[in-house]
């Protein structure tokens, strides 16, 4: 990734965090690990390649690198942050996901307030100490980020029945502990006494860490448990639970497997992309097949890509597209959130009365991998991150994360709950099964959080000011369906 200098005017728009670090450029990708273990003699769909690269228990990125989820020894005292020295161009940088902005051409001391400089110095220090780790917002802003989530639940939940919370992909357990701390201190005693908090975690090492974190408060342990399994596997949920509950997913959607579809030009049909090993070589390549996979076809149905490509704009647009395809043929690639679709289908089936809170990236700048909703693929070593130019280079040594299309997330949510399917029957008068809203992280935290706790002496607030590309989606069941 090329480095560049920025003025204060556009600096804040390129601050993107969910993981924060300092980065170097990769013009030539180094050899990736585990290449012969992910793809065998039989081709696999792109989503299966990504799932193996991230979650395989023997060689997956998260399975092998439990240290990739950073844990701070203590909470940051934002109100006490002060810059100790001017930033030089060699150390200042901010990452969104795993992308960094590195400033080299000129110092930015004159442009950046002391509070921001102090915060950047703090990030520089912790990343140099933590080698391969990424730090999520719930960790950087503990306990205040988790407290905001807890407050939104307490304001919305029916507290006359026992509170049950599921967290998918709970990382180090910081969110769970923060929420349980807040409920213990701020909710009626009976709410805390009768609550249940269940973490569904695919990584056994992280599941163990969560128990240690939550166990720092002894009374939490009787209300908390970890189920080490894949939340997208229906068999792990058993029979449907008809009781109201909450499901929390923080920075989960970005790491869910996606599929890739390809078209030779603007009018050619979409095809599935498969990953295969080249004969007698260890390199991987793509192959293309007609659309057959049921999950891909359902995702396309929700997006309605085929309809958009054939009917929107009428005959004139279709004719123009045909001409352009012949004169200027342009291949098309589109990434589909099939992992999100599968997970929400499973969750709605297992927990039909769930309320959902999920946060993630709304966009990722500087993505070089082609295609709509394309991912960033980054690895981290010795405190520095580097981006790969192809997802095929990620074979157990790199994080793969995607932006979330929140408009599409809402459609998938409604589809998985059954409401969008009902609308095909024009005679049905059933109302929406979900009430949904998408908020900027800053708007959510201003409403439910305690912004004063993450504000520096000069008024700079990284939780509100720097999360320009993250959003929080809330979805609750309604009772106006027949």
XYZ file of C-alpha atoms in Angstrom:
482
model
C 0.000 0.000 0.000
C 1.398 3.342 -0.994
C 2.001 5.834 1.781
C 0.839 9.431 1.540
C 0.673 12.628 3.540
C -2.634 14.178 4.559
C -3.835 17.579 5.595
C -5.905 18.121 8.725
C -8.952 18.758 6.564
C -9.226 15.185 5.269
C -7.409 13.373 8.062
C -10.506 12.454 10.033
C -12.219 10.921 7.007
C -9.449 8.397 6.581
C -9.331 7.312 10.190
C -10.900 3.912 10.218
C -10.718 1.628 13.167
C -11.845 -1.677 14.319
C -8.324 -2.885 14.354
C -5.579 -0.303 14.598
C -1.877 -0.647 13.747
C 1.004 0.686 11.704
C 1.677 -0.598 8.226
C 4.257 -1.177 5.526
C 3.687 -1.619 1.813
C 3.682 -4.975 0.018
C 4.562 -4.757 -3.625
C 5.376 -8.470 -3.744
C 3.496 -10.785 -1.437
C 5.677 -13.091 0.683
C 4.994 -16.822 0.579
C 1.812 -17.662 2.435
C 1.502 -20.565 4.861
C -0.496 -23.782 4.656
C -1.141 -23.551 0.897
C -1.285 -27.299 0.392
C -3.756 -27.822 3.249
C -6.572 -25.485 2.238
C -7.205 -26.681 -1.323
C -6.804 -30.345 -2.185
C -7.285 -32.089 -5.494
C -10.942 -31.031 -5.666
C -11.902 -27.381 -6.355
C -13.783 -25.537 -3.598
C -16.040 -22.486 -3.555
C -14.452 -19.209 -2.531
C -16.424 -19.152 0.739
C -14.975 -22.535 1.702
C -11.471 -21.289 0.928
C -12.009 -18.212 3.132
C -13.554 -20.261 5.932
C -10.564 -22.618 5.949
C -8.033 -19.781 5.744
C -9.602 -18.086 8.777
C -11.142 -20.799 10.949
C -9.701 -24.228 10.179
C -8.741 -25.708 13.590
C -5.347 -26.873 12.302
C -4.167 -24.006 10.103
C -6.751 -21.196 10.224
C -5.661 -17.656 11.018
C -7.804 -17.266 14.146
C -7.223 -20.828 15.308
C -3.445 -20.595 15.132
C -3.124 -16.990 16.214
C -5.124 -16.537 19.385
C -2.843 -13.571 20.033
C -4.348 -11.811 17.012
C -7.086 -10.517 19.326
C -5.328 -7.897 21.451
C -6.046 -7.417 25.157
C -5.122 -4.241 27.017
C -3.754 -4.638 30.523
C -5.845 -1.707 31.728
C -8.385 0.790 30.414
C -7.150 3.929 28.678
C -7.490 7.087 30.759
C -8.533 9.336 27.891
C -9.089 12.334 30.170
C -5.428 12.181 31.181
C -3.854 11.723 27.741
C -1.195 14.281 26.895
C 1.281 14.301 24.048
C 4.798 13.699 25.315
C 6.658 14.588 22.133
C 5.935 15.784 18.578
C 5.098 13.029 16.123
C 7.649 12.358 13.453
C 6.609 11.273 10.011
C 7.990 7.785 10.621
C 5.594 6.762 13.409
C 2.250 8.424 12.763
C -0.388 6.204 11.220
C -3.927 4.964 11.692
C -5.438 1.751 10.490
C -8.966 0.785 9.563
C -9.229 -2.924 9.730
C -5.687 -3.589 8.720
C -5.135 -0.650 6.383
C -2.793 2.067 7.566
C -2.181 5.661 6.653
C 1.500 6.476 6.981
C 2.665 10.086 6.867
C 6.129 10.733 5.485
C 6.381 13.980 3.570
C 5.908 16.454 6.404
C 5.249 16.555 10.156
C 1.616 17.092 11.118
C 2.238 18.641 14.520
C 0.744 21.945 13.452
C -2.449 20.282 12.276
C -3.294 17.724 14.942
C -4.553 18.647 18.401
C -2.609 17.506 21.433
C -5.285 14.994 22.407
C -5.073 13.235 19.079
C -1.282 13.222 19.144
C -1.335 11.679 22.599
C -3.816 9.042 21.477
C -1.705 8.200 18.411
C 1.397 7.918 20.578
C -0.474 5.543 22.845
C -1.523 3.366 19.889
C 2.027 3.344 18.576
C 3.263 2.129 21.950
C 0.766 -0.687 22.430
C 1.211 -2.005 18.905
C 4.949 -2.129 19.265
C 4.423 -4.162 22.435
C 1.835 -6.525 20.936
C 3.478 -7.721 17.721
C 0.698 -9.545 15.800
C -2.349 -8.299 17.722
C -5.269 -6.188 16.496
C -7.329 -4.168 18.952
C -11.083 -3.863 18.461
C -13.135 -0.841 19.604
C -14.631 -2.742 22.528
C -11.065 -3.337 23.758
C -9.638 0.123 23.051
C -12.606 1.809 24.721
C -13.240 -0.633 27.535
C -15.425 -0.598 29.482
C -17.308 2.315 27.862
C -18.044 0.694 24.493
C -19.585 -2.369 26.155
C -21.467 -0.119 28.578
C -23.139 1.613 25.618
C -24.272 -1.755 24.263
C -25.595 -2.731 27.700
C -27.526 0.523 28.089
C -29.219 0.058 24.704
C -30.319 -3.427 25.811
C -31.663 -2.244 29.158
C -33.689 0.517 27.507
C -35.225 -1.855 24.971
C -35.590 -5.240 26.656
C -38.660 -6.459 28.477
C -37.131 -6.749 31.949
C -40.160 -8.547 33.363
C -38.727 -11.775 31.932
C -35.218 -13.158 32.530
C -32.624 -11.451 30.348
C -30.789 -13.800 27.987
C -27.886 -12.557 25.866
C -25.944 -14.437 23.202
C -22.671 -13.075 21.872
C -21.277 -14.464 18.628
C -17.494 -14.303 18.364
C -16.797 -12.772 21.763
C -13.036 -12.435 21.303
C -11.251 -12.069 24.636
C -14.478 -11.653 26.646
C -14.089 -7.892 27.145
C -17.569 -7.140 25.813
C -19.222 -9.834 27.938
C -17.531 -8.657 31.126
C -18.316 -5.003 30.393
C -21.995 -5.710 29.761
C -22.353 -7.884 32.853
C -20.530 -5.285 34.973
C -22.913 -2.580 33.756
C -26.050 -4.642 34.369
C -24.815 -5.630 37.831
C -24.330 -1.971 38.760
C -27.215 -0.276 36.937
C -30.113 -2.722 36.521
C -32.483 -3.925 39.235
C -30.879 -6.695 41.292
C -33.319 -9.319 39.996
C -32.276 -8.580 36.389
C -28.632 -9.346 37.101
C -29.457 -12.298 39.363
C -31.621 -14.004 36.729
C -29.679 -13.123 33.574
C -27.869 -15.586 31.291
C -24.965 -14.670 29.018
C -23.936 -17.276 26.438
C -20.870 -16.824 24.264
C -20.767 -18.850 21.034
C -17.093 -18.974 20.097
C -15.485 -21.060 17.364
C -11.933 -20.708 18.736
C -11.111 -22.928 21.714
C -8.241 -20.674 22.797
C -10.460 -17.591 22.783
C -13.219 -19.493 24.594
C -10.746 -20.208 27.398
C -9.673 -16.561 27.469
C -13.281 -15.411 27.759
C -13.822 -17.525 30.862
C -10.727 -15.986 32.414
C -11.822 -12.436 31.588
C -15.398 -12.780 32.783
C -14.220 -14.730 35.817
C -12.428 -11.645 37.121
C -15.808 -10.927 38.738
C -16.668 -14.147 40.537
C -20.459 -13.629 40.563
C -20.490 -13.414 36.758
C -19.417 -17.032 36.297
C -22.722 -18.530 37.482
C -24.494 -16.556 34.739
C -21.945 -16.965 31.941
C -20.975 -19.892 29.752
C -19.039 -20.455 26.541
C -20.182 -22.848 23.834
C -17.217 -23.643 21.604
C -18.878 -24.197 18.232
C -19.718 -22.620 14.889
C -22.748 -20.349 15.307
C -23.664 -20.888 11.646
C -24.086 -24.638 12.193
C -27.791 -25.293 12.795
C -27.127 -28.550 14.651
C -25.417 -26.719 17.500
C -28.562 -24.780 18.419
C -30.988 -27.652 18.902
C -34.717 -26.919 18.904
C -35.936 -23.362 18.400
C -36.070 -21.243 21.558
C -39.260 -19.170 21.539
C -38.182 -16.895 24.405
C -37.046 -13.314 23.688
C -33.286 -12.866 23.754
C -30.504 -10.601 22.519
C -27.769 -11.484 20.034
C -24.608 -9.359 19.896
C -22.116 -9.508 17.012
C -19.272 -6.991 17.154
C -16.925 -7.054 14.167
C -18.203 -10.505 13.190
C -19.761 -9.887 9.774
C -16.493 -8.630 8.316
C -14.826 -12.009 8.909
C -17.667 -14.207 7.663
C -16.999 -16.230 4.480
C -18.107 -14.619 1.239
C -18.641 -16.053 -2.217
C -17.438 -14.514 -5.447
C -19.273 -14.409 -8.766
C -17.792 -13.443 -12.115
C -19.061 -12.298 -15.496
C -16.988 -11.912 -18.670
C -18.671 -8.627 -19.596
C -21.633 -6.366 -18.849
C -24.243 -8.718 -20.320
C -22.783 -12.193 -19.787
C -24.426 -14.300 -17.073
C -22.909 -14.497 -13.617
C -20.825 -17.567 -12.823
C -19.654 -19.089 -9.544
C -15.960 -18.738 -8.734
C -14.128 -21.824 -7.477
C -10.560 -22.145 -6.193
C -8.401 -24.983 -7.429
C -4.782 -26.090 -7.285
C -2.874 -25.890 -10.531
C -1.672 -29.249 -11.805
C 1.731 -30.250 -10.459
C 2.138 -26.823 -8.820
C 1.295 -25.383 -5.432
C -0.165 -22.138 -6.830
C -3.905 -21.590 -6.707
C -6.150 -20.289 -9.466
C -9.817 -19.566 -10.129
C -12.255 -21.530 -12.247
C -15.790 -20.534 -13.237
C -18.964 -22.589 -13.316
C -22.645 -21.842 -14.029
C -24.674 -20.727 -11.008
C -25.873 -23.804 -9.141
C -25.071 -23.353 -5.446
C -28.335 -22.807 -3.483
C -26.800 -20.314 -1.022
C -25.348 -18.186 -3.813
C -28.652 -18.256 -5.654
C -30.570 -17.182 -2.525
C -28.144 -14.322 -1.954
C -28.586 -13.211 -5.550
C -32.337 -13.381 -5.083
C -32.082 -10.987 -2.164
C -29.781 -8.589 -3.971
C -31.891 -8.974 -7.103
C -28.828 -8.508 -9.274
C -30.340 -10.255 -12.259
C -33.388 -8.001 -12.201
C -31.221 -4.906 -11.876
C -29.095 -5.986 -14.806
C -31.977 -6.729 -17.153
C -34.939 -4.511 -16.345
C -33.790 -1.336 -14.638
C -33.776 1.505 -17.148
C -35.852 -0.380 -19.709
C -35.068 -1.309 -23.307
C -32.776 1.650 -24.013
C -30.476 0.835 -21.110
C -30.361 -2.836 -22.110
C -29.469 -1.920 -25.699
C -26.752 0.471 -24.553
C -25.303 -2.186 -22.292
C -25.196 -4.693 -25.147
C -23.352 -2.216 -27.353
C -20.871 -1.307 -24.617
C -20.237 -4.983 -23.881
C -19.227 -5.535 -27.504
C -17.160 -2.380 -27.926
C -15.684 -2.100 -24.428
C -16.054 -5.503 -22.747
C -15.428 -5.225 -19.024
C -15.304 -8.232 -16.690
C -17.421 -7.959 -13.548
C -16.746 -9.408 -10.102
C -19.111 -9.257 -7.144
C -18.593 -10.531 -3.592
C -21.671 -12.002 -1.935
C -22.148 -12.132 1.889
C -23.299 -15.746 1.825
C -21.775 -16.345 5.260
C -23.951 -13.581 6.700
C -27.008 -15.023 4.973
C -26.356 -18.504 6.344
C -25.726 -17.204 9.871
C -28.881 -15.077 9.956
C -30.980 -17.913 8.544
C -29.691 -20.151 11.340
C -30.192 -17.497 14.039
C -33.741 -16.669 12.956
C -34.569 -20.364 12.903
C -33.040 -21.057 16.320
C -34.021 -17.776 18.033
C -37.138 -16.472 16.250
C -37.721 -13.744 18.864
C -34.163 -12.474 19.026
C -33.169 -8.824 19.070
C -29.938 -8.166 17.207
C -27.094 -5.678 17.693
C -24.216 -5.839 15.241
C -21.415 -3.397 14.458
C -18.966 -3.388 11.573
C -17.232 -1.508 8.765
C -19.529 0.299 6.365
C -16.696 0.769 3.863
C -12.979 0.021 3.525
C -10.772 2.544 1.701
C -7.828 1.571 -0.484
C -9.080 -1.909 -1.314
C -7.021 -3.283 -4.189
C -8.733 -6.622 -4.614
C -11.280 -6.203 -7.431
C -15.039 -6.525 -7.157
C -17.987 -4.931 -5.401
C -17.759 -5.436 -1.597
C -14.190 -6.766 -2.016
C -12.150 -7.558 1.116
C -8.884 -6.388 2.566
C -6.369 -9.162 3.198
C -3.703 -8.241 5.741
C -1.057 -9.915 7.824
C 0.831 -8.546 10.789
C 4.342 -9.174 12.070
C 6.679 -7.299 14.391
C 4.032 -4.659 15.002
C 3.552 -3.809 11.303
C 0.803 -4.834 8.908
C 0.980 -5.536 5.190
C -1.749 -6.033 2.582
C -1.878 -8.812 0.027
C -2.951 -8.062 -3.533
C -5.037 -11.242 -3.865
C -7.267 -13.179 -1.517
C -5.559 -16.346 -2.788
C -2.425 -15.297 -0.882
C -4.287 -15.685 2.419
C -3.615 -19.247 3.520
C -3.621 -19.174 7.268
C -1.293 -16.223 7.810
C -3.637 -13.307 7.105
C -6.862 -11.703 8.217
C -9.569 -11.420 5.533
C -12.273 -8.878 6.235
C -15.060 -7.315 4.221
C -17.087 -4.105 4.332
C -20.715 -4.519 5.350
C -23.417 -3.259 3.021
C -25.944 -2.265 5.683
C -28.758 -1.854 3.147
C -28.154 -5.440 2.077
C -27.814 -6.567 5.709
C -31.312 -5.254 6.395
C -32.672 -7.126 3.357
C -30.950 -10.337 4.473
C -32.383 -9.849 7.977
C -35.930 -9.455 6.647
C -35.478 -12.346 4.217
C -34.153 -14.670 6.906
C -37.018 -13.782 9.259
C -39.476 -14.808 6.553
C -41.010 -11.395 5.906
C -39.550 -10.740 2.430
C -40.655 -14.192 1.296
C -44.195 -13.414 2.420
C -44.276 -10.329 0.241
C -44.223 -12.484 -2.875
C -47.772 -13.433 -1.934
C -49.589 -10.204 -2.771
C -52.667 -11.369 -0.895
C -50.724 -11.491 2.373
C -51.346 -8.574 4.718
C -48.671 -9.561 7.213
C -46.649 -6.628 8.496
C -42.906 -6.438 8.863
C -41.505 -8.907 11.352
C -38.586 -6.655 12.279
C -38.057 -3.036 13.243
C -34.573 -2.018 12.145
C -32.300 1.010 12.315
C -28.704 1.661 11.282
C -26.737 4.293 13.200
C -23.280 5.750 12.870
C -21.115 4.600 15.753
C -20.883 8.181 17.022
C -24.695 8.583 16.985
C -25.181 5.303 18.832
C -22.625 6.151 21.509
C -23.967 9.666 21.976
C -27.399 8.153 22.606
C -26.492 5.150 24.745
C -22.880 5.597 25.820
C -20.927 7.974 28.021
C -18.944 10.115 25.539
C -17.279 12.147 28.276
C -15.337 9.036 29.303
C -13.491 8.804 25.971
C -12.767 12.518 25.552
C -9.249 13.911 25.899
C -8.398 17.145 27.699
C -8.691 19.291 24.562
C -12.070 17.832 23.551
C -10.885 15.282 20.976
C -12.892 12.063 21.242
C -11.567 9.121 19.169
C -14.696 7.033 19.757
C -16.880 9.747 18.205
C -14.433 11.418 15.831
C -12.508 8.565 14.220
C -15.097 5.872 13.532
C -16.316 7.380 10.285
C -16.621 4.047 8.491
C -18.340 1.940 11.139
C -22.037 1.575 11.836
C -24.241 -0.229 14.315
C -27.348 -2.118 13.179
C -30.240 -2.815 15.544
C -33.103 -5.173 14.712
C -35.954 -6.139 17.036
C -39.057 -8.298 16.465
C -42.465 -6.708 16.074
C -45.895 -8.040 16.959
C -47.859 -6.753 13.987
C -47.697 -9.944 11.928
C -50.528 -12.389 11.455
